């Protein structure tokens, strides 16, 4: 993979004129339209917007899960558009942790084995992977639940396991798509406190899609997606 530049280390992701199109039957949907976006290392950014506006599409592109139809993307100085699928998968595994609304934990595995999974994919032996997973569970306050299966945990605890799994590879970036959407208010606040503490203490860059405007206020930046375009809703944004 070609390394474009190394003199802008503070920029984790740079998107230029990015667009994404989907086809539905004979209809073509412009999910993202000419998007320019820069994400700095160690920053926090909330993504808000109506349902169907393009939030998940943006997150999937930031997460290297989808390649856009046009435009340019640099991720940690790498040229994403010209990278192979294997290179993207490797970059994703090393640099990005994902947290989803539905937790996406494997029901048959214990908390610690769920958290260990990304390390196993990386080729780490099982014993070391479990040790790493245990220390992540400790970080999210769940070391006493390591052997529980997801069904035996509360919603908030399940999401904390998912966060531990996202963290186990020491990623530069956490991408969370409505991680508090299935949680009650108290658990949502708890999960949010945890994510923001991880950002402050470990400098993990945090991008989160949320419908909750009060939660969004806690982020340094707020970006609204509207019909595939980005609007800066941060306090410092020009009116
Ligand atoms: P949001 O997350 O803001 O609700 P999405 O990014 O999921 O919005 O979707 C943006 C638009 O793209 C919507 O009109 C949606 O129906 C469409 N879309 C998203 N993914 C696909 C897909 N895989 N195939 C076809 N249309 C899609
Ligand atoms: Mg969505």
mmCIF file of N, CA, C and O in Angstrom, residues 102-164:
data_model
loop_
_atom_site.group_PDB
_atom_site.id
_atom_site.type_symbol
_atom_site.label_atom_id
_atom_site.label_comp_id
_atom_site.label_asym_id
_atom_site.label_seq_id
_atom_site.Cartn_x
_atom_site.Cartn_y
_atom_site.Cartn_z
ATOM 1 N N UNK A 102 -26.717 -3.304 18.305
ATOM 2 C CA UNK A 102 -27.195 -4.637 18.696
ATOM 3 C C UNK A 102 -26.097 -5.471 19.371
ATOM 4 O O UNK A 102 -26.243 -6.678 19.502
ATOM 5 N N UNK A 103 -25.014 -4.841 19.792
ATOM 6 C CA UNK A 103 -23.885 -5.471 20.504
ATOM 7 C C UNK A 103 -23.081 -6.438 19.628
ATOM 8 O O UNK A 103 -21.858 -6.451 19.670
ATOM 9 N N UNK A 104 -23.815 -7.293 18.855
ATOM 10 C CA UNK A 104 -23.151 -8.275 17.969
ATOM 11 C C UNK A 104 -22.147 -9.171 18.679
ATOM 12 O O UNK A 104 -21.063 -9.435 18.163
ATOM 13 N N UNK A 105 -22.512 -9.642 19.862
ATOM 14 C CA UNK A 105 -21.667 -10.620 20.560
ATOM 15 C C UNK A 105 -22.086 -12.022 20.143
ATOM 16 O O UNK A 105 -23.250 -12.246 19.779
ATOM 17 N N UNK A 106 -21.159 -12.979 20.184
ATOM 18 C CA UNK A 106 -21.513 -14.360 19.853
ATOM 19 C C UNK A 106 -22.113 -15.013 21.093
ATOM 20 O O UNK A 106 -21.464 -15.088 22.141
ATOM 21 N N UNK A 107 -23.360 -15.488 20.986
ATOM 22 C CA UNK A 107 -24.090 -15.948 22.167
ATOM 23 C C UNK A 107 -23.477 -17.166 22.860
ATOM 24 O O UNK A 107 -23.627 -17.340 24.070
ATOM 25 N N UNK A 108 -22.788 -18.016 22.095
ATOM 26 C CA UNK A 108 -22.244 -19.237 22.699
ATOM 27 C C UNK A 108 -20.932 -19.003 23.419
ATOM 28 O O UNK A 108 -20.444 -19.878 24.133
ATOM 29 N N UNK A 109 -20.323 -17.847 23.196
ATOM 30 C CA UNK A 109 -19.019 -17.588 23.811
ATOM 31 C C UNK A 109 -19.174 -16.756 25.077
ATOM 32 O O UNK A 109 -20.043 -15.898 25.164
ATOM 33 N N UNK A 110 -18.284 -17.003 26.035
ATOM 34 C CA UNK A 110 -18.248 -16.197 27.247
ATOM 35 C C UNK A 110 -17.765 -14.790 26.900
ATOM 36 O O UNK A 110 -17.247 -14.548 25.799
ATOM 37 N N UNK A 111 -17.928 -13.875 27.864
ATOM 38 C CA UNK A 111 -17.479 -12.495 27.656
ATOM 39 C C UNK A 111 -16.013 -12.468 27.240
ATOM 40 O O UNK A 111 -15.644 -11.828 26.252
ATOM 41 N N UNK A 112 -15.173 -13.188 27.985
ATOM 42 C CA UNK A 112 -13.728 -13.128 27.699
ATOM 43 C C UNK A 112 -13.403 -13.694 26.317
ATOM 44 O O UNK A 112 -12.551 -13.157 25.593
ATOM 45 N N UNK A 113 -14.122 -14.753 25.898
ATOM 46 C CA UNK A 113 -13.848 -15.323 24.575
ATOM 47 C C UNK A 113 -14.354 -14.415 23.459
ATOM 48 O O UNK A 113 -13.740 -14.342 22.387
ATOM 49 N N UNK A 114 -15.478 -13.711 23.699
ATOM 50 C CA UNK A 114 -15.923 -12.713 22.727
ATOM 51 C C UNK A 114 -14.871 -11.629 22.538
ATOM 52 O O UNK A 114 -14.559 -11.232 21.420
ATOM 53 N N UNK A 115 -14.315 -11.158 23.652
ATOM 54 C CA UNK A 115 -13.332 -10.068 23.586
ATOM 55 C C UNK A 115 -12.024 -10.542 22.940
ATOM 56 O O UNK A 115 -11.347 -9.786 22.244
ATOM 57 N N UNK A 116 -11.709 -11.819 23.148
ATOM 58 C CA UNK A 116 -10.443 -12.372 22.624
ATOM 59 C C UNK A 116 -10.477 -12.587 21.109
ATOM 60 O O UNK A 116 -9.431 -12.666 20.461
ATOM 61 N N UNK A 117 -11.684 -12.687 20.548
ATOM 62 C CA UNK A 117 -11.844 -13.078 19.140
ATOM 63 C C UNK A 117 -11.009 -12.271 18.132
ATOM 64 O O UNK A 117 -10.322 -12.877 17.285
ATOM 65 N N UNK A 118 -11.019 -10.933 18.212
ATOM 66 C CA UNK A 118 -10.212 -10.191 17.211
ATOM 67 C C UNK A 118 -8.723 -10.526 17.288
ATOM 68 O O UNK A 118 -8.029 -10.486 16.264
ATOM 69 N N UNK A 119 -8.247 -10.871 18.468
ATOM 70 C CA UNK A 119 -6.826 -11.234 18.623
ATOM 71 C C UNK A 119 -6.557 -12.598 18.003
ATOM 72 O O UNK A 119 -5.506 -12.840 17.413
ATOM 73 N N UNK A 120 -7.527 -13.513 18.147
ATOM 74 C CA UNK A 120 -7.399 -14.831 17.524
ATOM 75 C C UNK A 120 -7.326 -14.680 16.005
ATOM 76 O O UNK A 120 -6.504 -15.319 15.345
ATOM 77 N N UNK A 121 -8.199 -13.778 15.453
ATOM 78 C CA UNK A 121 -8.155 -13.508 14.001
ATOM 79 C C UNK A 121 -6.791 -12.977 13.591
ATOM 80 O O UNK A 121 -6.353 -13.149 12.466
ATOM 81 N N UNK A 122 -6.135 -12.281 14.522
ATOM 82 C CA UNK A 122 -4.837 -11.688 14.225
ATOM 83 C C UNK A 122 -3.716 -12.727 14.322
ATOM 84 O O UNK A 122 -2.556 -12.422 14.068
ATOM 85 N N UNK A 123 -4.077 -13.917 14.770
ATOM 86 C CA UNK A 123 -3.088 -14.980 14.849
ATOM 87 C C UNK A 123 -2.426 -15.108 16.213
ATOM 88 O O UNK A 123 -1.453 -15.856 16.372
ATOM 89 N N UNK A 124 -2.950 -14.397 17.206
ATOM 90 C CA UNK A 124 -2.409 -14.499 18.566
ATOM 91 C C UNK A 124 -2.879 -15.830 19.172
ATOM 92 O O UNK A 124 -4.033 -16.243 18.951
ATOM 93 N N UNK A 125 -2.017 -16.518 19.910
ATOM 94 C CA UNK A 125 -2.445 -17.800 20.479
ATOM 95 C C UNK A 125 -3.519 -17.583 21.552
ATOM 96 O O UNK A 125 -3.639 -16.509 22.118
ATOM 97 N N UNK A 126 -4.292 -18.649 21.796
ATOM 98 C CA UNK A 126 -5.511 -18.517 22.586
ATOM 99 C C UNK A 126 -5.238 -18.005 24.004
ATOM 100 O O UNK A 126 -5.954 -17.149 24.512
ATOM 101 N N UNK A 127 -4.172 -18.512 24.607
ATOM 102 C CA UNK A 127 -3.877 -18.128 25.985
ATOM 103 C C UNK A 127 -3.521 -16.638 26.088
ATOM 104 O O UNK A 127 -4.026 -15.925 26.957
ATOM 105 N N UNK A 128 -2.700 -16.173 25.182
ATOM 106 C CA UNK A 128 -2.334 -14.748 25.190
ATOM 107 C C UNK A 128 -3.546 -13.881 24.866
ATOM 108 O O UNK A 128 -3.742 -12.824 25.465
ATOM 109 N N UNK A 129 -4.356 -14.346 23.902
ATOM 110 C CA UNK A 129 -5.551 -13.593 23.519
ATOM 111 C C UNK A 129 -6.484 -13.447 24.713
ATOM 112 O O UNK A 129 -7.045 -12.378 24.964
ATOM 113 N N UNK A 130 -6.634 -14.541 25.480
ATOM 114 C CA UNK A 130 -7.505 -14.488 26.659
ATOM 115 C C UNK A 130 -6.954 -13.537 27.719
ATOM 116 O O UNK A 130 -7.709 -12.826 28.374
ATOM 117 N N UNK A 131 -5.641 -13.533 27.875
ATOM 118 C CA UNK A 131 -5.024 -12.631 28.860
ATOM 119 C C UNK A 131 -5.261 -11.169 28.459
ATOM 120 O O UNK A 131 -5.600 -10.331 29.297
ATOM 121 N N UNK A 132 -5.110 -10.905 27.159
ATOM 122 C CA UNK A 132 -5.363 -9.540 26.676
ATOM 123 C C UNK A 132 -6.831 -9.174 26.879
ATOM 124 O O UNK A 132 -7.159 -8.054 27.279
ATOM 125 N N UNK A 133 -7.717 -10.138 26.604
ATOM 126 C CA UNK A 133 -9.154 -9.897 26.741
ATOM 127 C C UNK A 133 -9.511 -9.596 28.197
ATOM 128 O O UNK A 133 -10.303 -8.703 28.485
ATOM 129 N N UNK A 134 -8.896 -10.342 29.111
ATOM 130 C CA UNK A 134 -9.180 -10.127 30.533
ATOM 131 C C UNK A 134 -8.788 -8.722 30.972
ATOM 132 O O UNK A 134 -9.514 -8.073 31.739
ATOM 133 N N UNK A 135 -7.651 -8.250 30.470
ATOM 134 C CA UNK A 135 -7.233 -6.918 30.893
ATOM 135 C C UNK A 135 -8.163 -5.846 30.311
ATOM 136 O O UNK A 135 -8.400 -4.822 30.927
ATOM 137 N N UNK A 136 -8.730 -6.121 29.123
ATOM 138 C CA UNK A 136 -9.721 -5.169 28.574
ATOM 139 C C UNK A 136 -11.018 -5.198 29.373
ATOM 140 O O UNK A 136 -11.653 -4.163 29.587
ATOM 141 N N UNK A 137 -11.420 -6.395 29.813
ATOM 142 C CA UNK A 137 -12.647 -6.481 30.622
ATOM 143 C C UNK A 137 -12.463 -5.716 31.931
ATOM 144 O O UNK A 137 -13.396 -5.095 32.441
ATOM 145 N N UNK A 138 -11.240 -5.765 32.439
ATOM 146 C CA UNK A 138 -10.928 -5.013 33.648
ATOM 147 C C UNK A 138 -11.088 -3.510 33.384
ATOM 148 O O UNK A 138 -11.654 -2.782 34.190
ATOM 149 N N UNK A 139 -10.615 -3.093 32.218
ATOM 150 C CA UNK A 139 -10.677 -1.687 31.838
ATOM 151 C C UNK A 139 -12.117 -1.174 31.787
ATOM 152 O O UNK A 139 -12.379 -0.014 32.056
ATOM 153 N N UNK A 140 -13.054 -2.034 31.392
ATOM 154 C CA UNK A 140 -14.459 -1.612 31.325
ATOM 155 C C UNK A 140 -15.244 -2.034 32.575
ATOM 156 O O UNK A 140 -16.468 -1.976 32.600
ATOM 157 N N UNK A 141 -14.519 -2.475 33.604
ATOM 158 C CA UNK A 141 -15.149 -2.785 34.891
ATOM 159 C C UNK A 141 -15.925 -4.083 34.914
ATOM 160 O O UNK A 141 -16.906 -4.217 35.649
ATOM 161 N N UNK A 142 -15.521 -5.065 34.115
ATOM 162 C CA UNK A 142 -16.295 -6.317 34.043
ATOM 163 C C UNK A 142 -15.455 -7.569 34.285
ATOM 164 O O UNK A 142 -15.843 -8.653 33.862
ATOM 165 N N UNK A 143 -14.317 -7.425 34.997
ATOM 166 C CA UNK A 143 -13.482 -8.617 35.163
ATOM 167 C C UNK A 143 -14.211 -9.703 35.957
ATOM 168 O O UNK A 143 -13.929 -10.882 35.786
ATOM 169 N N UNK A 144 -15.184 -9.305 36.759
ATOM 170 C CA UNK A 144 -15.934 -10.315 37.527
ATOM 171 C C UNK A 144 -17.056 -10.972 36.717
ATOM 172 O O UNK A 144 -17.827 -11.759 37.248
ATOM 173 N N UNK A 145 -17.163 -10.651 35.438
ATOM 174 C CA UNK A 145 -18.186 -11.265 34.574
ATOM 175 C C UNK A 145 -17.544 -11.998 33.393
ATOM 176 O O UNK A 145 -18.233 -12.345 32.440
ATOM 177 N N UNK A 146 -16.252 -12.249 33.472
ATOM 178 C CA UNK A 146 -15.505 -12.766 32.317
ATOM 179 C C UNK A 146 -16.077 -14.068 31.763
ATOM 180 O O UNK A 146 -16.067 -14.285 30.548
ATOM 181 N N UNK A 147 -16.585 -14.931 32.636
ATOM 182 C CA UNK A 147 -17.038 -16.239 32.163
ATOM 183 C C UNK A 147 -18.532 -16.292 31.868
ATOM 184 O O UNK A 147 -19.062 -17.335 31.495
ATOM 185 N N UNK A 148 -19.200 -15.145 32.028
ATOM 186 C CA UNK A 148 -20.636 -15.115 31.717
ATOM 187 C C UNK A 148 -20.853 -15.053 30.211
ATOM 188 O O UNK A 148 -20.099 -14.410 29.491
ATOM 189 N N UNK A 149 -21.941 -15.686 29.770
ATOM 190 C CA UNK A 149 -22.323 -15.538 28.373
ATOM 191 C C UNK A 149 -23.197 -14.297 28.241
ATOM 192 O O UNK A 149 -23.791 -13.854 29.217
ATOM 193 N N UNK A 150 -23.304 -13.759 27.011
ATOM 194 C CA UNK A 150 -24.080 -12.525 26.817
ATOM 195 C C UNK A 150 -25.488 -12.581 27.439
ATOM 196 O O UNK A 150 -25.938 -11.598 28.027
ATOM 197 N N UNK A 151 -26.162 -13.746 27.308
ATOM 198 C CA UNK A 151 -27.533 -13.848 27.816
ATOM 199 C C UNK A 151 -27.609 -13.618 29.321
ATOM 200 O O UNK A 151 -28.671 -13.251 29.846
ATOM 201 N N UNK A 152 -26.510 -13.843 30.024
ATOM 202 C CA UNK A 152 -26.505 -13.681 31.480
ATOM 203 C C UNK A 152 -25.989 -12.310 31.908
ATOM 204 O O UNK A 152 -25.639 -12.108 33.072
ATOM 205 N N UNK A 153 -25.913 -11.376 30.967
ATOM 206 C CA UNK A 153 -25.462 -10.018 31.285
ATOM 207 C C UNK A 153 -26.583 -9.029 30.967
ATOM 208 O O UNK A 153 -27.421 -9.283 30.098
ATOM 209 N N UNK A 154 -26.569 -7.877 31.649
ATOM 210 C CA UNK A 154 -27.543 -6.825 31.338
ATOM 211 C C UNK A 154 -27.148 -6.154 30.025
ATOM 212 O O UNK A 154 -26.028 -6.343 29.520
ATOM 213 N N UNK A 155 -28.051 -5.339 29.487
ATOM 214 C CA UNK A 155 -27.766 -4.631 28.232
ATOM 215 C C UNK A 155 -26.519 -3.771 28.336
ATOM 216 O O UNK A 155 -25.654 -3.793 27.450
ATOM 217 N N UNK A 156 -26.418 -3.027 29.430
ATOM 218 C CA UNK A 156 -25.257 -2.147 29.611
ATOM 219 C C UNK A 156 -23.965 -2.951 29.707
ATOM 220 O O UNK A 156 -22.933 -2.559 29.153
ATOM 221 N N UNK A 157 -24.048 -4.094 30.401
ATOM 222 C CA UNK A 157 -22.856 -4.959 30.524
ATOM 223 C C UNK A 157 -22.467 -5.542 29.177
ATOM 224 O O UNK A 157 -21.288 -5.621 28.839
ATOM 225 N N UNK A 158 -23.470 -5.940 28.373
ATOM 226 C CA UNK A 158 -23.171 -6.490 27.041
ATOM 227 C C UNK A 158 -22.458 -5.442 26.190
ATOM 228 O O UNK A 158 -21.508 -5.762 25.481
ATOM 229 N N UNK A 159 -22.938 -4.205 26.282
ATOM 230 C CA UNK A 159 -22.285 -3.180 25.466
ATOM 231 C C UNK A 159 -20.868 -2.912 25.962
ATOM 232 O O UNK A 159 -19.972 -2.622 25.178
ATOM 233 N N UNK A 160 -20.648 -3.047 27.279
ATOM 234 C CA UNK A 160 -19.282 -2.868 27.791
ATOM 235 C C UNK A 160 -18.370 -4.007 27.317
ATOM 236 O O UNK A 160 -17.188 -3.780 27.034
ATOM 237 N N UNK A 161 -18.921 -5.206 27.203
ATOM 238 C CA UNK A 161 -18.133 -6.315 26.625
ATOM 239 C C UNK A 161 -17.782 -5.980 25.173
ATOM 240 O O UNK A 161 -16.636 -6.163 24.735
ATOM 241 N N UNK A 162 -18.774 -5.452 24.439
ATOM 242 C CA UNK A 162 -18.531 -5.093 23.028
ATOM 243 C C UNK A 162 -17.462 -3.998 22.939
ATOM 244 O O UNK A 162 -16.644 -3.999 22.015
ATOM 245 N N UNK A 163 -17.456 -3.083 23.898
ATOM 246 C CA UNK A 163 -16.439 -2.018 23.902
ATOM 247 C C UNK A 163 -15.064 -2.623 24.208
ATOM 248 O O UNK A 163 -14.065 -2.264 23.573
ATOM 249 N N UNK A 164 -15.024 -3.560 25.146
ATOM 250 C CA UNK A 164 -13.756 -4.243 25.449
ATOM 251 C C UNK A 164 -13.232 -4.959 24.202
ATOM 252 O O UNK A 164 -12.038 -4.932 23.894
#
